[in-house]
PDB file of C-alpha atoms in Angstrom:
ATOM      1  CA  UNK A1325       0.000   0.000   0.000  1.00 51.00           C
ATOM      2  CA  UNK A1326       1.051   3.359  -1.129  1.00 63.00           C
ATOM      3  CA  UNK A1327       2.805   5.714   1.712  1.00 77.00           C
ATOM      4  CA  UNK A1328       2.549   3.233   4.374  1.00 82.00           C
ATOM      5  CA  UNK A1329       4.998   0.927   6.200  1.00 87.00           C
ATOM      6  CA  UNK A1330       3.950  -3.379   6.592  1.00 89.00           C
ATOM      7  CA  UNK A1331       2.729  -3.639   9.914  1.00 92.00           C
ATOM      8  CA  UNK A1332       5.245  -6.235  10.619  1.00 91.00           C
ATOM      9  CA  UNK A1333       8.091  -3.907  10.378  1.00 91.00           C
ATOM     10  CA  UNK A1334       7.295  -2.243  13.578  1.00 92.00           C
ATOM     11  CA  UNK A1335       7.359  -5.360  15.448  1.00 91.00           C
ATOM     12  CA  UNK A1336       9.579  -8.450  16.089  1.00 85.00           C
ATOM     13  CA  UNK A1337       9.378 -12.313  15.029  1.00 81.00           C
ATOM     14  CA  UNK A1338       8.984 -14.756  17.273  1.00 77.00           C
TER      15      UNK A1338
ATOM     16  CA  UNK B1225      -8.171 -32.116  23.926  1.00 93.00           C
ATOM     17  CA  UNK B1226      -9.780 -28.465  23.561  1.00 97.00           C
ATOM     18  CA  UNK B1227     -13.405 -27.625  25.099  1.00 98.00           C
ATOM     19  CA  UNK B1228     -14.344 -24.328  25.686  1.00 98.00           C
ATOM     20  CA  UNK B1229     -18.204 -23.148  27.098  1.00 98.00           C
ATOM     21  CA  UNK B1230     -19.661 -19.729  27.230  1.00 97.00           C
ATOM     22  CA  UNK B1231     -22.748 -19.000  28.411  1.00 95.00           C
ATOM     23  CA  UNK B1232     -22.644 -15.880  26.448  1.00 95.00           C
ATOM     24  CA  UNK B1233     -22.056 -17.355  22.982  1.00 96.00           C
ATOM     25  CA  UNK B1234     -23.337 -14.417  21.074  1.00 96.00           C
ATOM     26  CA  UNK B1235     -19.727 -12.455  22.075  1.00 97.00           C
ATOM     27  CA  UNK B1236     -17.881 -15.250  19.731  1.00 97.00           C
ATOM     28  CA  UNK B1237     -20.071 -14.473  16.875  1.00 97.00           C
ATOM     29  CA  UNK B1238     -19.223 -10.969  17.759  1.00 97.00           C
ATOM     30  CA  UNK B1239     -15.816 -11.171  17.483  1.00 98.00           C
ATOM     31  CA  UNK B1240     -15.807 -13.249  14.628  1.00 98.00           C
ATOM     32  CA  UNK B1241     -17.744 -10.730  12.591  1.00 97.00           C
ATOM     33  CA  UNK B1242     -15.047  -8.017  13.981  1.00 98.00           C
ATOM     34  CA  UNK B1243     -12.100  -9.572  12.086  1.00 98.00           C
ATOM     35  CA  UNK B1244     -13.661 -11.380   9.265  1.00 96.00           C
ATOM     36  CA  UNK B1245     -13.649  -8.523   6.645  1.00 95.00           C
ATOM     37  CA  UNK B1246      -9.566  -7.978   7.239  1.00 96.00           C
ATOM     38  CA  UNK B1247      -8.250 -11.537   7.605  1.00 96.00           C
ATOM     39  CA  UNK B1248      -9.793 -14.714   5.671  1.00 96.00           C
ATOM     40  CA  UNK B1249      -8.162 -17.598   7.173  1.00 96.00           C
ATOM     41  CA  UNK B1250      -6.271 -17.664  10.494  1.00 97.00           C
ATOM     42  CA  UNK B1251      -4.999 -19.928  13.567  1.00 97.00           C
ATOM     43  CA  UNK B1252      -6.536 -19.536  16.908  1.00 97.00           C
ATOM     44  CA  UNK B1253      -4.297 -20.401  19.569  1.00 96.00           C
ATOM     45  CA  UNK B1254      -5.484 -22.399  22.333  1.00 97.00           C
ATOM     46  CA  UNK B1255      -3.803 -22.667  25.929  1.00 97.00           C
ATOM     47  CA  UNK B1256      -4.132 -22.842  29.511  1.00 96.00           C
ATOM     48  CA  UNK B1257      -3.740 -19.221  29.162  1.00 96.00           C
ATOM     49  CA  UNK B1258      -7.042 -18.998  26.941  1.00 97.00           C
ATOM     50  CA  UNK B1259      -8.167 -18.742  23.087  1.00 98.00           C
ATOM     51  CA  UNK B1260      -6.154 -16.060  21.170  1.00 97.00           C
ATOM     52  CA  UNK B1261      -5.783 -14.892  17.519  1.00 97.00           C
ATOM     53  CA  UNK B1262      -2.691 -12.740  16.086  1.00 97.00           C
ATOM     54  CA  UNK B1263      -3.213 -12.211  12.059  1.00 96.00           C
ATOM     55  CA  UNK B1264      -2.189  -9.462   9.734  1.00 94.00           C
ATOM     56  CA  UNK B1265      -4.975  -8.536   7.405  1.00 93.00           C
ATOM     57  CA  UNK B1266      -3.737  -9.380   3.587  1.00 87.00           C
ATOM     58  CA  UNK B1267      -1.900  -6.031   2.761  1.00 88.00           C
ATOM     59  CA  UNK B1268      -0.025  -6.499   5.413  1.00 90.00           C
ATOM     60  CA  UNK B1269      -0.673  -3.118   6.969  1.00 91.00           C
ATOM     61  CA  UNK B1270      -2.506  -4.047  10.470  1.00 95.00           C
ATOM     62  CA  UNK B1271      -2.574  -6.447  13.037  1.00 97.00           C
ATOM     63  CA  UNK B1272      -5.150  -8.054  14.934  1.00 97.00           C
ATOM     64  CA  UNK B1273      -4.722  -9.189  18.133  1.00 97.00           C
ATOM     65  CA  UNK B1274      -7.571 -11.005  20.168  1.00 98.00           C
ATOM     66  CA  UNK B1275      -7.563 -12.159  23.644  1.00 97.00           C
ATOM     67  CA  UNK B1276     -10.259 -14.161  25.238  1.00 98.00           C
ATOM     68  CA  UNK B1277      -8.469 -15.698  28.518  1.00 98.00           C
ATOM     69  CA  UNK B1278      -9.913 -18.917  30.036  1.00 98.00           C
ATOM     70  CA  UNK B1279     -11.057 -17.994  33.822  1.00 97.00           C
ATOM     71  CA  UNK B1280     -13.359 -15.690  31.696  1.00 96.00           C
ATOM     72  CA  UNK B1281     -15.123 -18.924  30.358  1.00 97.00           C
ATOM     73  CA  UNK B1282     -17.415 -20.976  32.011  1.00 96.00           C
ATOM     74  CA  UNK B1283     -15.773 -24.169  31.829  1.00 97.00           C
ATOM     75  CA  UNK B1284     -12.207 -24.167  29.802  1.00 98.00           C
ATOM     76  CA  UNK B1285      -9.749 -27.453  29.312  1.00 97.00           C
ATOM     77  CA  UNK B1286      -6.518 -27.562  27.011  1.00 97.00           C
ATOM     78  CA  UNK B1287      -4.397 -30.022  27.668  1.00 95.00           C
ATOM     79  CA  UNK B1288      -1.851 -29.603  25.336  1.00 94.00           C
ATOM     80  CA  UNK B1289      -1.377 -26.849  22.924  1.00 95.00           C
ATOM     81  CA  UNK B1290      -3.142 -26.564  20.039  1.00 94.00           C
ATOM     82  CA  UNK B1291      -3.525 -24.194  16.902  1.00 95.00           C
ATOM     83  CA  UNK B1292      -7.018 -24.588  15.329  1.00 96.00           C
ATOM     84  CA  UNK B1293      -6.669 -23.019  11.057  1.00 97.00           C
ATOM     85  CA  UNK B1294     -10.105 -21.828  10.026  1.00 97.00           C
ATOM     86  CA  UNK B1295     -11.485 -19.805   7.451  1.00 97.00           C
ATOM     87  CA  UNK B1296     -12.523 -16.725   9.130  1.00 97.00           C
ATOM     88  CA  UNK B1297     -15.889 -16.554   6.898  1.00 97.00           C
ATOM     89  CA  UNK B1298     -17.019 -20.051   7.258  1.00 98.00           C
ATOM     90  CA  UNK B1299     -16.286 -19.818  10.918  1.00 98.00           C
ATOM     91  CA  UNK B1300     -18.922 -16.585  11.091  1.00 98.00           C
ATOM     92  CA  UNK B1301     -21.088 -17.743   8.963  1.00 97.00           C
ATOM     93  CA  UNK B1302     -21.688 -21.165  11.294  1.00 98.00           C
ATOM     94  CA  UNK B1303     -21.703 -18.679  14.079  1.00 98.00           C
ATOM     95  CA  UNK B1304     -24.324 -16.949  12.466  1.00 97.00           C
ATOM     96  CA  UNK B1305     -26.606 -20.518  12.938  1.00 97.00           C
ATOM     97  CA  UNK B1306     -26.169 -19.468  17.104  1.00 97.00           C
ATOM     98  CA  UNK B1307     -29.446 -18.203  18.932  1.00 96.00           C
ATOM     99  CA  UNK B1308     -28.656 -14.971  20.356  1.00 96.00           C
ATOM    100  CA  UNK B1309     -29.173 -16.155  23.906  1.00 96.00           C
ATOM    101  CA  UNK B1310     -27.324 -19.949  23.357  1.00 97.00           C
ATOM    102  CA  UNK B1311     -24.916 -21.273  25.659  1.00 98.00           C
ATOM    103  CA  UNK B1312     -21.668 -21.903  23.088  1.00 98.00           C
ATOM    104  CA  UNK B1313     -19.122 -24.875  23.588  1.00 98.00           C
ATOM    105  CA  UNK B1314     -16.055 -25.576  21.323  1.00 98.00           C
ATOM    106  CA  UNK B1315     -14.546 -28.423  21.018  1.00 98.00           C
ATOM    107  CA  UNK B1316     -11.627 -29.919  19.084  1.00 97.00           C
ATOM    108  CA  UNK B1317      -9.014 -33.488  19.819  1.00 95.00           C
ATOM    109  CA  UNK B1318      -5.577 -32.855  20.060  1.00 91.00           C
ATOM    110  CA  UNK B1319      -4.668 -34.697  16.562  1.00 88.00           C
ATOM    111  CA  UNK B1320      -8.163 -33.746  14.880  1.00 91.00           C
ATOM    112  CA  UNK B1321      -8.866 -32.231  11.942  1.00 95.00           C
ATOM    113  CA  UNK B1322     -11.979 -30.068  12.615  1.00 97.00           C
ATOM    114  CA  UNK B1323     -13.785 -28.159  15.674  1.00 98.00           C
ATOM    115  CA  UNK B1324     -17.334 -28.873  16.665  1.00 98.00           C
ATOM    116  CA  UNK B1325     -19.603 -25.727  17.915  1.00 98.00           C
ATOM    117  CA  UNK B1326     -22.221 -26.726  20.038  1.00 98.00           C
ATOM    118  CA  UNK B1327     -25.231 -24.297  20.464  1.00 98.00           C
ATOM    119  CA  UNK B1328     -27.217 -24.356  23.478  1.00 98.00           C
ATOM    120  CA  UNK B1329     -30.729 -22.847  23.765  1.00 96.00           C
ATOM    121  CA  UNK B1330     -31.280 -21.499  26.851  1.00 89.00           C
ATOM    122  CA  UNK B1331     -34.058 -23.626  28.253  1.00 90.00           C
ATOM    123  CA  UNK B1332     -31.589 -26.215  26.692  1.00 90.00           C
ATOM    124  CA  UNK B1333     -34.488 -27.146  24.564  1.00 94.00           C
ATOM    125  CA  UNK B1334     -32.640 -27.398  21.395  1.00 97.00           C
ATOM    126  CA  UNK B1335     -29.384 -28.549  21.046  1.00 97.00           C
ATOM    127  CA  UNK B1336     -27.094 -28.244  17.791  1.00 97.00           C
ATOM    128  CA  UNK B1337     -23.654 -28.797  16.547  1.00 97.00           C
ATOM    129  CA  UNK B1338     -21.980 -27.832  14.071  1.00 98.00           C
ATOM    130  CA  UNK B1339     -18.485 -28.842  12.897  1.00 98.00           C
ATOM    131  CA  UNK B1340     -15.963 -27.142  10.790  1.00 98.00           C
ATOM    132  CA  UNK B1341     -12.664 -28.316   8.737  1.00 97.00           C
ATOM    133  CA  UNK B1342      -9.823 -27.136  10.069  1.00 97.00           C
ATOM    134  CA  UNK B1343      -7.141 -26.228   8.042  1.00 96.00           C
ATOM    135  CA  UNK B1344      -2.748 -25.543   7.931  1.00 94.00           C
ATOM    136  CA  UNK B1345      -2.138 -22.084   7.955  1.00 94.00           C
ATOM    137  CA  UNK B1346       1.447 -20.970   8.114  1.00 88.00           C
ATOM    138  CA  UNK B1347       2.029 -17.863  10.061  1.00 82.00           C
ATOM    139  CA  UNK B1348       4.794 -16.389  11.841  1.00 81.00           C
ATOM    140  CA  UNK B1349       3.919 -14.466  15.389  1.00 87.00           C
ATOM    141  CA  UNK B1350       4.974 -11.389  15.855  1.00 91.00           C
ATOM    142  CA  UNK B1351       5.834  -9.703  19.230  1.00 92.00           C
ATOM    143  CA  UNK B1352       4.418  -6.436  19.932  1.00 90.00           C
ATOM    144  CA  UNK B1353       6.475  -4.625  22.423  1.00 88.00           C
ATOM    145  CA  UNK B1354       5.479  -2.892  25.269  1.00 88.00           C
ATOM    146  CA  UNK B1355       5.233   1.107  24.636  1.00 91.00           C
ATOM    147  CA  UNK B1356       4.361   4.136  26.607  1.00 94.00           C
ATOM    148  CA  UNK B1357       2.344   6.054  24.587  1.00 97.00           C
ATOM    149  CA  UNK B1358       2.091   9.655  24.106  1.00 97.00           C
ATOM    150  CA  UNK B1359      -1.565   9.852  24.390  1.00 98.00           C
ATOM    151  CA  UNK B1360      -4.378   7.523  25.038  1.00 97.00           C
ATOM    152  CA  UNK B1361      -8.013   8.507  24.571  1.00 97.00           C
ATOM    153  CA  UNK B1362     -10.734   6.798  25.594  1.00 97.00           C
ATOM    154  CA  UNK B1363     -13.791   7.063  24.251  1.00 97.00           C
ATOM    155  CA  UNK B1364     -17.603   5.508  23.772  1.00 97.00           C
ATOM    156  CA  UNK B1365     -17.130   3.523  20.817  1.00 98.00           C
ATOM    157  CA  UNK B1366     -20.003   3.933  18.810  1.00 98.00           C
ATOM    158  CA  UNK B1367     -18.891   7.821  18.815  1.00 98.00           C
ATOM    159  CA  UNK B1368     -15.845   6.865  17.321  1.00 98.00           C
ATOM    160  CA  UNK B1369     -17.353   4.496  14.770  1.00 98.00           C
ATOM    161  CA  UNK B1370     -19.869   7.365  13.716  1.00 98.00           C
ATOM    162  CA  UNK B1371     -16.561   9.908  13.405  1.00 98.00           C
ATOM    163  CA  UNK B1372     -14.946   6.821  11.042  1.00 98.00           C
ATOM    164  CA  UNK B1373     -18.222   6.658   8.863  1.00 98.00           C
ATOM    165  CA  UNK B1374     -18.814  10.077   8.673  1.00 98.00           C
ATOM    166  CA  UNK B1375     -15.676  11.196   7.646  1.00 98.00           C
ATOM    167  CA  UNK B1376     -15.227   8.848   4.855  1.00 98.00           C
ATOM    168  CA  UNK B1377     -18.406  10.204   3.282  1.00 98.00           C
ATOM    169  CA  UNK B1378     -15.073  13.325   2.134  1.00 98.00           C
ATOM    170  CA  UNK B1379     -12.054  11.577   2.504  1.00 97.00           C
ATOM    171  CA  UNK B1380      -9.892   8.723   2.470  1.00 96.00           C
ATOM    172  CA  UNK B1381      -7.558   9.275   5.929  1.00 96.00           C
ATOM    173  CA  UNK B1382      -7.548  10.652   8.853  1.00 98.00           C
ATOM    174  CA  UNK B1383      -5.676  13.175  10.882  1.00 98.00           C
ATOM    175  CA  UNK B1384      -6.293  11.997  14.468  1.00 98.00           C
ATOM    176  CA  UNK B1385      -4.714  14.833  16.336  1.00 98.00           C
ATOM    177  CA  UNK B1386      -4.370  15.042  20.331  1.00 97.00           C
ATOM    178  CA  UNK B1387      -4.059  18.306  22.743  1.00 94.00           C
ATOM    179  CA  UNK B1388      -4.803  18.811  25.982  1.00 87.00           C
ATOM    180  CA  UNK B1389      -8.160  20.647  24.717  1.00 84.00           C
ATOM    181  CA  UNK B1390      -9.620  17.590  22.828  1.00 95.00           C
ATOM    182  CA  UNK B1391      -8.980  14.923  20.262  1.00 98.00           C
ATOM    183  CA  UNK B1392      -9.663  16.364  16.824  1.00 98.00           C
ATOM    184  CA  UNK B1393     -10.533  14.161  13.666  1.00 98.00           C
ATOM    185  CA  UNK B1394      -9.743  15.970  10.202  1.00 98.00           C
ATOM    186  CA  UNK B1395     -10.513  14.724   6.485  1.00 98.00           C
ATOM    187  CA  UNK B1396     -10.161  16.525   3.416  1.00 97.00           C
ATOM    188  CA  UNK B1397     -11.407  14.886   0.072  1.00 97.00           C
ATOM    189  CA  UNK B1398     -12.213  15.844  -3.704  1.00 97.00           C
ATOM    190  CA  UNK B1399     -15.769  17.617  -2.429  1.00 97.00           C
ATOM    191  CA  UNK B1400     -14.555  19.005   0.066  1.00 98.00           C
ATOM    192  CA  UNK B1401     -13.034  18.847   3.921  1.00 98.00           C
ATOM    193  CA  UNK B1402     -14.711  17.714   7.368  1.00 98.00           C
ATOM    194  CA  UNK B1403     -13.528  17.784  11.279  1.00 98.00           C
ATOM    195  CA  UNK B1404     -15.074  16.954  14.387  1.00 98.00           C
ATOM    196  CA  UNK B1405     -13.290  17.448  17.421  1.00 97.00           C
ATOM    197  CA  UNK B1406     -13.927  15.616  20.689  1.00 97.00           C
ATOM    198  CA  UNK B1407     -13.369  16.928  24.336  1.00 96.00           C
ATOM    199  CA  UNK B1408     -12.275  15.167  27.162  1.00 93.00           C
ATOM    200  CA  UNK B1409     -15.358  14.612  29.965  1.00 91.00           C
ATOM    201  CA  UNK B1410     -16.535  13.006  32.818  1.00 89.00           C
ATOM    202  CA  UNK B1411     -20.101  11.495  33.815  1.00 84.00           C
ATOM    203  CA  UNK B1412     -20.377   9.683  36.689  1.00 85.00           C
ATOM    204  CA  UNK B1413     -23.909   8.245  36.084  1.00 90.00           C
ATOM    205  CA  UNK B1414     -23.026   7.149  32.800  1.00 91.00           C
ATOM    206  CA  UNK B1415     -19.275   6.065  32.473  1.00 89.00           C
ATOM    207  CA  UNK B1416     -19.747   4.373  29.279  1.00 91.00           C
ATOM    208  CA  UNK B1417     -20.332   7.468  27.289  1.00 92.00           C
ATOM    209  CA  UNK B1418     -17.200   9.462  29.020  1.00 95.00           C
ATOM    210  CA  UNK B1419     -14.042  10.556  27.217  1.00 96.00           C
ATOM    211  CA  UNK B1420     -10.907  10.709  28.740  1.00 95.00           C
ATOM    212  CA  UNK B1421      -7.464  12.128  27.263  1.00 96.00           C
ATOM    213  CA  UNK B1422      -4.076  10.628  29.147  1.00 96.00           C
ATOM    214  CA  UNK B1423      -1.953  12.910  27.102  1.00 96.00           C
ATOM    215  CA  UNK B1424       1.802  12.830  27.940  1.00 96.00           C
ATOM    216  CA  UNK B1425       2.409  15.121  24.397  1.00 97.00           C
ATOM    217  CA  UNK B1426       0.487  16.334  21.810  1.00 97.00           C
ATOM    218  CA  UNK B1427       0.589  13.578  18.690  1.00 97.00           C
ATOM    219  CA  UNK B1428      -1.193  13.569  15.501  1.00 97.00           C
ATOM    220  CA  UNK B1429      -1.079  11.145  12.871  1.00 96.00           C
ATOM    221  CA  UNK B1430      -2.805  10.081   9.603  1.00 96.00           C
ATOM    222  CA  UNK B1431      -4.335   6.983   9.090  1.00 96.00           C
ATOM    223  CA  UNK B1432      -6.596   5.260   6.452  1.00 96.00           C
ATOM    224  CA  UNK B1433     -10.247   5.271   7.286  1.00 97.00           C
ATOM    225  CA  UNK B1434     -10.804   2.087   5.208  1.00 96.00           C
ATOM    226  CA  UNK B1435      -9.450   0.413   8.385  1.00 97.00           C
ATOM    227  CA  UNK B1436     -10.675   2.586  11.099  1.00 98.00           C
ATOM    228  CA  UNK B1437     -14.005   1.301   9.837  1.00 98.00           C
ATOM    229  CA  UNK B1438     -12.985  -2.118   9.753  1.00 98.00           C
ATOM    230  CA  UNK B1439     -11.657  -1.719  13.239  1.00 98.00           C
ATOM    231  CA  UNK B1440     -15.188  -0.098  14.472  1.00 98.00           C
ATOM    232  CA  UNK B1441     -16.856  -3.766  13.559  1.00 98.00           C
ATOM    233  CA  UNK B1442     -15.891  -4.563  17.233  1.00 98.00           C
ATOM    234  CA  UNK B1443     -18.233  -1.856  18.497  1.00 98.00           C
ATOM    235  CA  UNK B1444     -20.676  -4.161  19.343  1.00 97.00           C
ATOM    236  CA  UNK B1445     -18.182  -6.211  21.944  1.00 98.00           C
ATOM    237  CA  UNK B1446     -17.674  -2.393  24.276  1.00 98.00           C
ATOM    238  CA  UNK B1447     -19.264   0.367  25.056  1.00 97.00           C
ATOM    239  CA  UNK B1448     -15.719   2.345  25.405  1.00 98.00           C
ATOM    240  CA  UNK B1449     -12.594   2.382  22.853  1.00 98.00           C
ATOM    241  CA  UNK B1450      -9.273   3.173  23.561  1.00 98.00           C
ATOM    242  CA  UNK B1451      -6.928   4.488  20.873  1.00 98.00           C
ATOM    243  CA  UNK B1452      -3.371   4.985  22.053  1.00 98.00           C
ATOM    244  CA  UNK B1453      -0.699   6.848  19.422  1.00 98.00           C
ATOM    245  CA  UNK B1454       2.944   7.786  19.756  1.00 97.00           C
ATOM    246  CA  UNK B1455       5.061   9.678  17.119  1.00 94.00           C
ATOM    247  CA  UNK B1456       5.792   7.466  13.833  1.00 90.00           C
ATOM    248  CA  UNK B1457       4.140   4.234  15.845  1.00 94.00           C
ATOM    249  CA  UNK B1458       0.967   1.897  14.519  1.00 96.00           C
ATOM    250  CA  UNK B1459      -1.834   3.373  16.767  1.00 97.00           C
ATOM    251  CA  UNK B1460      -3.672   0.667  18.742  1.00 98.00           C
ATOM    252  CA  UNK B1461      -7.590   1.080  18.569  1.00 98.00           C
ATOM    253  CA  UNK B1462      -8.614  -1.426  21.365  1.00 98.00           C
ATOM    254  CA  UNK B1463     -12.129  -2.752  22.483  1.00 98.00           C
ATOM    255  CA  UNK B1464     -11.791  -4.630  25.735  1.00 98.00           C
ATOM    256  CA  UNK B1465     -13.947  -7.197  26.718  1.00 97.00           C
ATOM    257  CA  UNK B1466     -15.597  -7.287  30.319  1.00 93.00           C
ATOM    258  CA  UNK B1467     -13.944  -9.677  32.553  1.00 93.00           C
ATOM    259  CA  UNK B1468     -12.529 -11.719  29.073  1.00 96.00           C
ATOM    260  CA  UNK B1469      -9.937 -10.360  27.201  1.00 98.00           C
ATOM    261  CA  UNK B1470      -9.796  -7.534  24.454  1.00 98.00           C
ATOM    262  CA  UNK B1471      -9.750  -7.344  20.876  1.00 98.00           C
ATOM    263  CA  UNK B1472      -6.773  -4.983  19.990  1.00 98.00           C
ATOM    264  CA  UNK B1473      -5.952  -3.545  15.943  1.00 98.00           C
ATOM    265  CA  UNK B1474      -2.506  -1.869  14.938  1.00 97.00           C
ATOM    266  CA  UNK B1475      -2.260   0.494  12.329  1.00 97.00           C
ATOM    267  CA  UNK B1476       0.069   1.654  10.703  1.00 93.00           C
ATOM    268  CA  UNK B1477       0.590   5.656  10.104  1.00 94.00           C
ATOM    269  CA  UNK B1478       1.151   7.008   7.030  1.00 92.00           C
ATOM    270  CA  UNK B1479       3.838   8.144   6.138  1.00 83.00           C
ATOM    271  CA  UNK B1480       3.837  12.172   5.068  1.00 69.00           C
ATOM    272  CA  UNK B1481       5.429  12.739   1.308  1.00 55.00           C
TER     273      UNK B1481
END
């Protein structure tokens, strides 16, 4: 999605 | 072996129809701990986390661990066979291949199950760490699910901007522009329709309103929202569940050009 960072990048794996 | 009972079934159906439209198939987790879901929705931009834990059910057994892959939609649309007043028990075996929903009228005069394939879904959990934000505002959550709808009717996003004087919601679109601002108040009599800013700094951010109003599908489950947002941070628009859990979505902000 335009202008908009994955979700996933603010968080860490498991 | 997994068996879950709650006498208020109707709050599963509830929940199911509050993730549904972002995420088709996911894994509910089942422990001692209670029944959880983490999913992404498919563009990857939020994150739902559920919560239901198991002293908030009325009877609750996992033995071992177990991660139960359904289809989000079929899941609802069983739920959707549920009386609004039946008792709901899950069940599933360790090594099975599908969950049973048992519906429970409440003068237990009818009595139906209903059983579901379940299926492998590969997904990676992700650990959300924990964050003091720079303002939380709580708020009755059909207010906030009006603000959502209403502002899409100009825009597309939304500046959700904090001060100590209020929460203000701005939109600006092709026709035209739209803001509502809401200020922070008390009412003792009728605590479900107060609105209360913990601001630590100001913070405003712009999000899409396509997910906001995904997000305000859980109004039904709480009377009260809380949406918490620090600088360059996915805001967290959470409904909590009385004396259960909570149904929690991250968003990501966008970012300015």
């Amino acid at each position: 999605l335009k202008g908009q960072r994955p979700i996933s990048s603010f968080f860490f794996v498991k | 072996m997994f068996e879950a009972r709650l006498t208020q079934g109707v709050l599963l159906r509830k929940l199911l129809d509050s993730m549904k439209d972002l995420v088709q198939d996911a894994n509910f987790d089942c422990s001692s701990t209670g029944f959880a879901l983490q999913a992404m929705d498919s563009s990857h931009v939020s994150l739902i986390h559920m919560q239901l834990r198991s002293d908030g059910f009325d009877h609750f057994r996992c033995d071992r661990n177990l991660s139960m892959g359904v289809s989000l939609n079929n899941m609802a649309k069983i739920l959707k066979c549920m009386g609004n007043d039946d008792v709901l028990t899950m069940k599933a075996e360790d090594q099975g291949d599908s969950v049973t929903f048992m519906f429970e009228s409440a003068n237990q005069e009818r009595i139906s199950d209903f059983e579901l394939k379940l299926m492998d879904i590969d997904s990676e959990q992700l650990g959300i760490p924990d964050t003091d934000y720079s303002a939380t505002v709580k708020m009755p959550s059909a207010e906030f699910a009006r603000i959502c709808k209403d502002l899409s009717t100009i825009g597309d996003t939304v500046l959700i901007a904090v001060t100590k004087d209020g929460v203000r919601f701005s939109t600006t679109g092709d026709i035209g522009s739209a803001n509502v601002t809401v200020r922070s108040h008390s009412n003792v009599d009728k605590p479900e329709e107060q609105v209360v800013i913990d601001m630590q700094e100001p913070v405003a951010l712009t999000f899409a309103l396509r997910y906001l109003n995904s997000f305000a599908k859980a109004t039904p489950l709480s009377n009260q929202v809380m949406i918490s947002m620090s600088k360059e941070l996915p805001v967290v628009v959470q409904y909590r569940i009385e004396d259960m859990g909570h149904i929690s979505y991250y968003l990501a902000p966008k970012i300015e050009d």
